[in-house]
PDB file of C-alpha atoms in Angstrom:
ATOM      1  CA  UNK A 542       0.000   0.000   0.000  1.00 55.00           C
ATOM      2  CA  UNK A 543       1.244   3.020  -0.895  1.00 65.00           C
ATOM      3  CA  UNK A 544       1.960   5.805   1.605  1.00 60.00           C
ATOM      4  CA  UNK A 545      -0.754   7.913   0.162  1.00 57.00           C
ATOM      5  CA  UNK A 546      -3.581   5.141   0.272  1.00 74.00           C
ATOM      6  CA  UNK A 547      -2.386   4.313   4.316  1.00 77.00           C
ATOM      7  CA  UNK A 548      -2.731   7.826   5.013  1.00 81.00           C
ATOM      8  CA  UNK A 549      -6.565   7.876   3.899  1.00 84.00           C
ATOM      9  CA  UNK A 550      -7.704   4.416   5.026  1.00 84.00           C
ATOM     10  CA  UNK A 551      -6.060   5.798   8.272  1.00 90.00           C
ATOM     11  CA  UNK A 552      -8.155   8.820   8.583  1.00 91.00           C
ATOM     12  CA  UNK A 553     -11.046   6.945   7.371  1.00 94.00           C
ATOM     13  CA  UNK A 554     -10.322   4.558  10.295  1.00 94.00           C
ATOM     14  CA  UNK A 555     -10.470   7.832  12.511  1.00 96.00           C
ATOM     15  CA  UNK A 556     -14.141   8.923  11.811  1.00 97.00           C
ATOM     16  CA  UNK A 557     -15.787   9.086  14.543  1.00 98.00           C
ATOM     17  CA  UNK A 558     -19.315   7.597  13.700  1.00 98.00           C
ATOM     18  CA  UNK A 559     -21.010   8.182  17.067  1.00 98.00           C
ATOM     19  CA  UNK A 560     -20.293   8.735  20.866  1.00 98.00           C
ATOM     20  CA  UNK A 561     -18.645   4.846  21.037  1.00 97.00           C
ATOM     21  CA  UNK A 562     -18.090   4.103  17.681  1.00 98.00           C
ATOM     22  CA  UNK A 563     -15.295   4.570  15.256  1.00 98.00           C
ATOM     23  CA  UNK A 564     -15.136   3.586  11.567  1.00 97.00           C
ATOM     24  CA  UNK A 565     -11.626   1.858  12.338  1.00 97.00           C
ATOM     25  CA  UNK A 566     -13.259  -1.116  14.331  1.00 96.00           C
ATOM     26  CA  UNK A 567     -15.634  -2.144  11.729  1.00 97.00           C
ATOM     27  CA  UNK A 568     -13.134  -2.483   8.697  1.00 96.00           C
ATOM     28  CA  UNK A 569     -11.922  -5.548  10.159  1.00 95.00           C
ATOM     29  CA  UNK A 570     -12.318  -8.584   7.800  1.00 95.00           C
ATOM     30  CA  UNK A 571     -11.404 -11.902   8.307  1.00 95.00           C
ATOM     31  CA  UNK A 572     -12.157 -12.637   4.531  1.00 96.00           C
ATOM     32  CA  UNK A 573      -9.812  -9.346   3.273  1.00 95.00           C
ATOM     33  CA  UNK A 574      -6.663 -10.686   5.571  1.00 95.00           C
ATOM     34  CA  UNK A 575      -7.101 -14.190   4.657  1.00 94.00           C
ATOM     35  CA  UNK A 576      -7.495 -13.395   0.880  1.00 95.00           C
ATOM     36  CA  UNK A 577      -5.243  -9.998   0.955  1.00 95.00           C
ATOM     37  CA  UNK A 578      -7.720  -8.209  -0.525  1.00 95.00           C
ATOM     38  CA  UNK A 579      -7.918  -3.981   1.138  1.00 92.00           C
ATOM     39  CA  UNK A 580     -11.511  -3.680   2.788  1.00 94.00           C
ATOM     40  CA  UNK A 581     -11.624  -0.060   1.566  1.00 94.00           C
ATOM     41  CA  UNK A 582     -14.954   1.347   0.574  1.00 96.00           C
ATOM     42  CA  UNK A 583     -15.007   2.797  -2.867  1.00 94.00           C
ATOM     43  CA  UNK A 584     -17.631   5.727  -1.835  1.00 96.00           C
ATOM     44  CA  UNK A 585     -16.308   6.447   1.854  1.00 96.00           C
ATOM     45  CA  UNK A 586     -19.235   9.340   2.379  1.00 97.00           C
ATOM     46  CA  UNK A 587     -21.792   7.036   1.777  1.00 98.00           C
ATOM     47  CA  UNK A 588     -20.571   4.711   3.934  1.00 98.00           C
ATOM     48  CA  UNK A 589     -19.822   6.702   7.196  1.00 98.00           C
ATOM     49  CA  UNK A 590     -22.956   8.001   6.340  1.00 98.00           C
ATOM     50  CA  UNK A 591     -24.564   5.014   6.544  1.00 98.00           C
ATOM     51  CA  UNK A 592     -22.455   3.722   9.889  1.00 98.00           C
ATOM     52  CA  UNK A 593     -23.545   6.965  11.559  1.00 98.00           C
ATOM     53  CA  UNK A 594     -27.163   5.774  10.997  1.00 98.00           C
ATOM     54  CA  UNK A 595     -26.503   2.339  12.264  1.00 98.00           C
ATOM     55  CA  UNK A 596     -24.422   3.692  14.848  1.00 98.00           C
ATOM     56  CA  UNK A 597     -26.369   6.430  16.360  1.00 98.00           C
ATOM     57  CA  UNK A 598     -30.010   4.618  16.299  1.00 98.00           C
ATOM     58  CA  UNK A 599     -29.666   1.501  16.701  1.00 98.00           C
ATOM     59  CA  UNK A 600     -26.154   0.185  18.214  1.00 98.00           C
ATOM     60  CA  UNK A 601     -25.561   3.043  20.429  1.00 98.00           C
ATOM     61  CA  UNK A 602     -28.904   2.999  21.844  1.00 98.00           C
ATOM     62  CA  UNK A 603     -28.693  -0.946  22.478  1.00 98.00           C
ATOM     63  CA  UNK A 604     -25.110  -0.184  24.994  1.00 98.00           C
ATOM     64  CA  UNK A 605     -26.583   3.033  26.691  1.00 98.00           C
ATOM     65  CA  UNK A 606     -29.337   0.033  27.894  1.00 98.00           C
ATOM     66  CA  UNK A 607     -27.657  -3.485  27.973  1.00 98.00           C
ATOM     67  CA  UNK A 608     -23.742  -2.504  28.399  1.00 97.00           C
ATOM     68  CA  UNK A 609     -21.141  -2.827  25.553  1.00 98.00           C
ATOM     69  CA  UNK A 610     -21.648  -4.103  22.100  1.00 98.00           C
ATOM     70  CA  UNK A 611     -18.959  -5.616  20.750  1.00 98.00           C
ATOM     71  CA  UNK A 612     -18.256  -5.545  17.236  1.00 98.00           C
ATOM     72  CA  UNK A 613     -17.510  -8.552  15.406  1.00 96.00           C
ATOM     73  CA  UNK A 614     -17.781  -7.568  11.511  1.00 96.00           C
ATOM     74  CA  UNK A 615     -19.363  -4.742  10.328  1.00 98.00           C
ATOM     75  CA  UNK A 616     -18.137  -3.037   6.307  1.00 98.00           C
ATOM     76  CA  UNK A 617     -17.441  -5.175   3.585  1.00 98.00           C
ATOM     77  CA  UNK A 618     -16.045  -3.831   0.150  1.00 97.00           C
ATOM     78  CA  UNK A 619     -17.525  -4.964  -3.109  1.00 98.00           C
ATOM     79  CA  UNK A 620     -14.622  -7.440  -3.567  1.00 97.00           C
ATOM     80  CA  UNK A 621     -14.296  -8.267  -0.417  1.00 97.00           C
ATOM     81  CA  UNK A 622     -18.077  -9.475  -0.432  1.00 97.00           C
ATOM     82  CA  UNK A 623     -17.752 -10.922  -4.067  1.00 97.00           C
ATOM     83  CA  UNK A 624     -14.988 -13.186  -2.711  1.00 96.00           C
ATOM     84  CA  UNK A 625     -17.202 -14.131   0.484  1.00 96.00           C
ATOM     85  CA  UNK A 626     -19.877 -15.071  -1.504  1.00 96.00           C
ATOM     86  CA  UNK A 627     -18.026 -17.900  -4.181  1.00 95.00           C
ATOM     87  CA  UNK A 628     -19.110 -21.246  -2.906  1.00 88.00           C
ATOM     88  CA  UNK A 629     -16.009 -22.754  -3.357  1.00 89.00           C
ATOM     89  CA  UNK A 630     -14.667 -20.940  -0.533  1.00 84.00           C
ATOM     90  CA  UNK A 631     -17.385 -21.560   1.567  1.00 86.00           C
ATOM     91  CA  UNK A 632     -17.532 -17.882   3.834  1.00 93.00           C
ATOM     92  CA  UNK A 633     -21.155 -18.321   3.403  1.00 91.00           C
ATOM     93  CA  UNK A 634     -21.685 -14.510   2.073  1.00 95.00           C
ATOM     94  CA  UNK A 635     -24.941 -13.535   0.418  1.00 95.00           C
ATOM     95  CA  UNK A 636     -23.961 -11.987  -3.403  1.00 96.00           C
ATOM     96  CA  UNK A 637     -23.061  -8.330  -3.595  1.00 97.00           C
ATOM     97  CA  UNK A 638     -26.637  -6.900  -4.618  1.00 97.00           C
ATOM     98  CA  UNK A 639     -28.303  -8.613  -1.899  1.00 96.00           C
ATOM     99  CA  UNK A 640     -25.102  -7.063   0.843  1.00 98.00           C
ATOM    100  CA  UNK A 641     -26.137  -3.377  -1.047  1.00 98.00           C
ATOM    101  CA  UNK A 642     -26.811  -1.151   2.272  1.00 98.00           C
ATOM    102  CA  UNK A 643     -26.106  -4.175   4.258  1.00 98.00           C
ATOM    103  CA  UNK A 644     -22.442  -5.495   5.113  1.00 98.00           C
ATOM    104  CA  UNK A 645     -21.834  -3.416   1.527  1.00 98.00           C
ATOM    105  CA  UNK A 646     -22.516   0.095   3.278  1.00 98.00           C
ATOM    106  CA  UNK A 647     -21.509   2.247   0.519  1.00 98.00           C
ATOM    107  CA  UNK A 648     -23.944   0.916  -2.271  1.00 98.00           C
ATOM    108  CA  UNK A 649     -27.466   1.597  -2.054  1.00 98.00           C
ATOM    109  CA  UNK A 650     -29.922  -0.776  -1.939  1.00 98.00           C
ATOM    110  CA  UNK A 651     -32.197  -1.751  -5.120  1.00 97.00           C
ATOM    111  CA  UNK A 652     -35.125   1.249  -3.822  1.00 97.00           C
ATOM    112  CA  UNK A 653     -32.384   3.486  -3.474  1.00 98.00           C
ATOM    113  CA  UNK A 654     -31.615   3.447  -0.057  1.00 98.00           C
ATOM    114  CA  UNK A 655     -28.695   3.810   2.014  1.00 98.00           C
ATOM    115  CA  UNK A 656     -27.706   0.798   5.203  1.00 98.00           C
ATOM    116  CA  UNK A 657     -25.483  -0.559   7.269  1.00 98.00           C
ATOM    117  CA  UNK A 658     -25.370  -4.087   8.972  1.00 98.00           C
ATOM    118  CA  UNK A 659     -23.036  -4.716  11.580  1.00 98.00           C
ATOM    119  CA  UNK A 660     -22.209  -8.579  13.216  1.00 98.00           C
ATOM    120  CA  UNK A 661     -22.659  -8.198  16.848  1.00 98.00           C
ATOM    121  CA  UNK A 662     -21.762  -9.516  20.275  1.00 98.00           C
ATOM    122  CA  UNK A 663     -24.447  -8.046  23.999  1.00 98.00           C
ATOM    123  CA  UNK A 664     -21.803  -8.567  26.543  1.00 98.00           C
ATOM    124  CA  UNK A 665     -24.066  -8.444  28.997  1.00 98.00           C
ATOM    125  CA  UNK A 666     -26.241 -11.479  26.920  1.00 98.00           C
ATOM    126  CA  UNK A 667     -23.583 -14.055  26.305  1.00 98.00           C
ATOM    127  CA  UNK A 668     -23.540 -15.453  30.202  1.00 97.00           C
ATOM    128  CA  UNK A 669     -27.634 -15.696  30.523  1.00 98.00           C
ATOM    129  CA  UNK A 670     -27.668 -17.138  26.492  1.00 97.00           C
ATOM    130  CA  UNK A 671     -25.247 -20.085  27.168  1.00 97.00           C
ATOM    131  CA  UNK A 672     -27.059 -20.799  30.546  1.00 97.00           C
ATOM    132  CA  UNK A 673     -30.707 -20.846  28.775  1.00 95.00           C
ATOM    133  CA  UNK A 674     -29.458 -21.347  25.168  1.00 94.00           C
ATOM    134  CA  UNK A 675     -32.711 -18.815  24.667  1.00 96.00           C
ATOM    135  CA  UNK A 676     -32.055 -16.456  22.091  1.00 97.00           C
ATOM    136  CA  UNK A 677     -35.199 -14.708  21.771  1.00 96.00           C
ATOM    137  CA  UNK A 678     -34.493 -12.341  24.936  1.00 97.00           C
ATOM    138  CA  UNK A 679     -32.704 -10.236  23.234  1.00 98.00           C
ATOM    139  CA  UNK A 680     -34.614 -10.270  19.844  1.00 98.00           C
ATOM    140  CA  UNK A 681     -37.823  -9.522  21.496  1.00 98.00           C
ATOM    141  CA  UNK A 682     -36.202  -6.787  23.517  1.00 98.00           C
ATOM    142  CA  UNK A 683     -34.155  -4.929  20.896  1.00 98.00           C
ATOM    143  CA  UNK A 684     -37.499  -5.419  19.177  1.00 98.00           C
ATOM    144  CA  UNK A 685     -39.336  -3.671  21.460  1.00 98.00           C
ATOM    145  CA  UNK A 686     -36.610  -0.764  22.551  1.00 98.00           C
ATOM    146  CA  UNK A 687     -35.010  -0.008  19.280  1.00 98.00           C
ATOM    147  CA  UNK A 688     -37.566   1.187  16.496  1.00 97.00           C
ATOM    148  CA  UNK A 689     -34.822   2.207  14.245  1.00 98.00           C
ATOM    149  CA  UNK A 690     -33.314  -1.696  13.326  1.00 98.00           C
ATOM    150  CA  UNK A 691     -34.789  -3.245  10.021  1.00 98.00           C
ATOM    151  CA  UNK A 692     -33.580  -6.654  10.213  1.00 98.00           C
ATOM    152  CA  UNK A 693     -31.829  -9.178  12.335  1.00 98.00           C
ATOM    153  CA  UNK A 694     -30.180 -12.460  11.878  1.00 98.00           C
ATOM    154  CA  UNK A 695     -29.111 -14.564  14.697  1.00 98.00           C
ATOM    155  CA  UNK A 696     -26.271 -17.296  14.732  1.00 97.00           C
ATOM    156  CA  UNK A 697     -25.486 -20.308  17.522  1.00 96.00           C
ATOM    157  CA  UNK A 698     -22.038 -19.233  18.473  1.00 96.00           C
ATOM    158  CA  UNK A 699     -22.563 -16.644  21.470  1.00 97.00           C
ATOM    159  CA  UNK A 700     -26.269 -15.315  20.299  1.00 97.00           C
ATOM    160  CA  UNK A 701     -23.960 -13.135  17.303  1.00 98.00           C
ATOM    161  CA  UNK A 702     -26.175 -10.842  15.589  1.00 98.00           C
ATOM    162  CA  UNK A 703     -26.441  -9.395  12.131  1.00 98.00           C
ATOM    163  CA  UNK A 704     -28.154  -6.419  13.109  1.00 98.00           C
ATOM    164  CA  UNK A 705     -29.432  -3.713  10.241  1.00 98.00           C
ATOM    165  CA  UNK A 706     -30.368   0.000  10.303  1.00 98.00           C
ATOM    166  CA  UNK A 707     -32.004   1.076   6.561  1.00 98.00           C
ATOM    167  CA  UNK A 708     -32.767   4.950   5.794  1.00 98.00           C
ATOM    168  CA  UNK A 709     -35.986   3.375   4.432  1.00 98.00           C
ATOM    169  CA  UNK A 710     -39.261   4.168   6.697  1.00 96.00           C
ATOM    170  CA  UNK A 711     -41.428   1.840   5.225  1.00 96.00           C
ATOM    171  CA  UNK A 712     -38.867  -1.621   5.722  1.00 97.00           C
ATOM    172  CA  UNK A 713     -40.321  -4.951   5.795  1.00 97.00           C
ATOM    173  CA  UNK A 714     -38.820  -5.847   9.118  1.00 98.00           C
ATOM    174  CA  UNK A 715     -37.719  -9.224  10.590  1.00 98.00           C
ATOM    175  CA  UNK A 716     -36.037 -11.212  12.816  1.00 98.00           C
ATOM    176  CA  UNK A 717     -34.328 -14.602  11.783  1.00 97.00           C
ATOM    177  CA  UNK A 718     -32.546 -17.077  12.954  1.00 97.00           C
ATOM    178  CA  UNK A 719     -30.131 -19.785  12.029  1.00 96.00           C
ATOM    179  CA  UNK A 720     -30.605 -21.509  16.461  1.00 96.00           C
ATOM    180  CA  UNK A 721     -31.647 -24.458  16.482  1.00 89.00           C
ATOM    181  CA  UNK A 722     -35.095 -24.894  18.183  1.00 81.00           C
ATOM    182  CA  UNK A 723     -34.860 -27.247  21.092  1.00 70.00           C
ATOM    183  CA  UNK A 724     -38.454 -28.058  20.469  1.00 65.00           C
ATOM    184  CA  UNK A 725     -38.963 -28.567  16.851  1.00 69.00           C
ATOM    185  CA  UNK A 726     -35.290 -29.092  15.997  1.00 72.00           C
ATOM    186  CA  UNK A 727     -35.534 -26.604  13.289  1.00 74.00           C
ATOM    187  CA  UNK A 728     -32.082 -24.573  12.402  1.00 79.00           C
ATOM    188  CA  UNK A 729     -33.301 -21.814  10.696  1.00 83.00           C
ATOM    189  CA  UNK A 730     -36.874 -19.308  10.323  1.00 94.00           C
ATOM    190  CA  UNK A 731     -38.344 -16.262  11.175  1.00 96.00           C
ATOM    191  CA  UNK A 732     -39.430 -15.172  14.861  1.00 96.00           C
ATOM    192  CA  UNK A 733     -41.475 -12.120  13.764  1.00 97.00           C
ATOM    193  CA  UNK A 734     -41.579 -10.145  10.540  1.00 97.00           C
ATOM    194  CA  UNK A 735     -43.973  -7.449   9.327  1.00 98.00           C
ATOM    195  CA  UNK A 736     -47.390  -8.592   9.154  1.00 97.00           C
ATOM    196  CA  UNK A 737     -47.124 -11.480  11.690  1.00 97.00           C
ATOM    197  CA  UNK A 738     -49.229 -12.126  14.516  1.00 97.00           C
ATOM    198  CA  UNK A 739     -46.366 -11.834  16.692  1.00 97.00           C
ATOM    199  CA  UNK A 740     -45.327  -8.505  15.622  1.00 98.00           C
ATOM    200  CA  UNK A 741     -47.237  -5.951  17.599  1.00 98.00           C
ATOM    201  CA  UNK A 742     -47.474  -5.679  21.182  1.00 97.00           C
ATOM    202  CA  UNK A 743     -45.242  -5.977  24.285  1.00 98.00           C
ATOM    203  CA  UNK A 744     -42.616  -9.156  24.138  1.00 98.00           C
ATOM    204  CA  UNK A 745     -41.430  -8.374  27.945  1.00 98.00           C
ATOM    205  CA  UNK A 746     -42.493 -11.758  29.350  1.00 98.00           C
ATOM    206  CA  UNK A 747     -39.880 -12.960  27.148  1.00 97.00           C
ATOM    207  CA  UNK A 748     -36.813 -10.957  28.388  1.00 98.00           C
ATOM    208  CA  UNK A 749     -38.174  -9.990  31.910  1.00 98.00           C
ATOM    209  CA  UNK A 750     -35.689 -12.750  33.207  1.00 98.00           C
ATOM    210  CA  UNK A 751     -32.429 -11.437  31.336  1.00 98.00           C
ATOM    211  CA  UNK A 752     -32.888  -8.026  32.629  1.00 98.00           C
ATOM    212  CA  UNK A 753     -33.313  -9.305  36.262  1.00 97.00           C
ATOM    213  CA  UNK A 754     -29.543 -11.102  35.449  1.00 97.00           C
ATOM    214  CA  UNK A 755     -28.046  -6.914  34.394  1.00 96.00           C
ATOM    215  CA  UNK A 756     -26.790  -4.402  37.379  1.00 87.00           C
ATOM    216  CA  UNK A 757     -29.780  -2.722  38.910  1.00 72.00           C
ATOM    217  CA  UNK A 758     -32.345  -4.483  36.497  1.00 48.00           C
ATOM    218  CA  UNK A 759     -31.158  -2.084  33.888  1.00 45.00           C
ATOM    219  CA  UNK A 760     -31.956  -2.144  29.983  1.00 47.00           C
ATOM    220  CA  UNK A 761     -35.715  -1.918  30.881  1.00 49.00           C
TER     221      UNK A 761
END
């Protein structure tokens, strides 16, 4: 990398995208360092603009309630993505026009509208999730507290979430899941989207036990 190129992705890295969070910590990329390929957006204004909307409404207000949010992935470049999503290597990324204002934050999505997922890890969460294996607390809660998400995907390993903020007002929103149901024994399928039963209404009886597990019952 040339001397020029470090000194932008380095004040790129320094944008501060709200009160916690800085564009540095979500350019990590498992993918670019394995395949050497620079996770460098291609349109940088769209995509702090983007992070500062995922940022300030929906991750930020999620640790002011629940403690910190660790970041596990966030940005992914075109190539980057394109190389994630070739089933020979087996990263298990969606294709590039389905990542637009998703994990590919500086590419709007098909309406014309700008995103920003982010892969994420509640702190707080991971102790009461590996003692009830119960997911759900924290979908129905961020659910219910934070208006401003438009999708989220959960995975097994430590309740990670892919967790989306979209400019759009009118999103279809849902929550999905790839946890296996100790019940049914199904891996994958929706808790709630738009238009299901489910939707509406207070979900507290479902996460009234995690909050009694944070300091001073906070997060309600």
């Amino acid at each position: 990398m040339k001397k020029a190129d470090f000194n932008k992705l380095e004040e790129l890295g320094r944008v501060q995208l709200s009160k916690s969070f800085f564009m540095r910590e979500f350019l990590y990329s498992e993918i670019s360092q394995i395949e050497g390929i620079p996770n460098i957006p291609d349109e940088p204004d769209l995509a702090i603009a983007a992070g500062k909307g995922l940022c300030e409404n929906v991750l930020e207000p999620i640790q002011a309630a629940l403690g910190r949010v660790s970041v596990r992935s966030g940005y992914r470049s075109c190539a980057v993505n394109e190389k994630g999503a070739e089933k020979k290597n087996q990263y298990n990324c969606a294709n590039n026009e389905k990542n637009f204002a998703e994990h590919i934050w500086d590419r709007k999505d098909g309406q014309g509208f700008m995103g920003a997922t982010a892969c994420i890890l509640v702190t707080s969460f991971i102790s009461y999730y590996q003692k009830t294996g119960d997911w759900t607390a924290l979908a129905w809660w961020i659910h219910d507290h934070i208006s401003a998400y438009a999708n989220m995907t959960f995975f097994p390993k430590l309740a990670a979430v892919n967790i989306t903020w979209n400019e759009n007002p009118n999103y279809s929103k849902y929550i999905y899941t790839y946890i296996e149901d100790s019940h049914t024994g199904k891996h994958s399928g929706y808790l709630t989207k738009t238009g299901m039963d489910n939707f509406s209404g207070s979900h507290a009886e479902f996460y009234k036990d995690f909050l009694l597990t944070l300091p001073q019952q906070g997060g309600c």
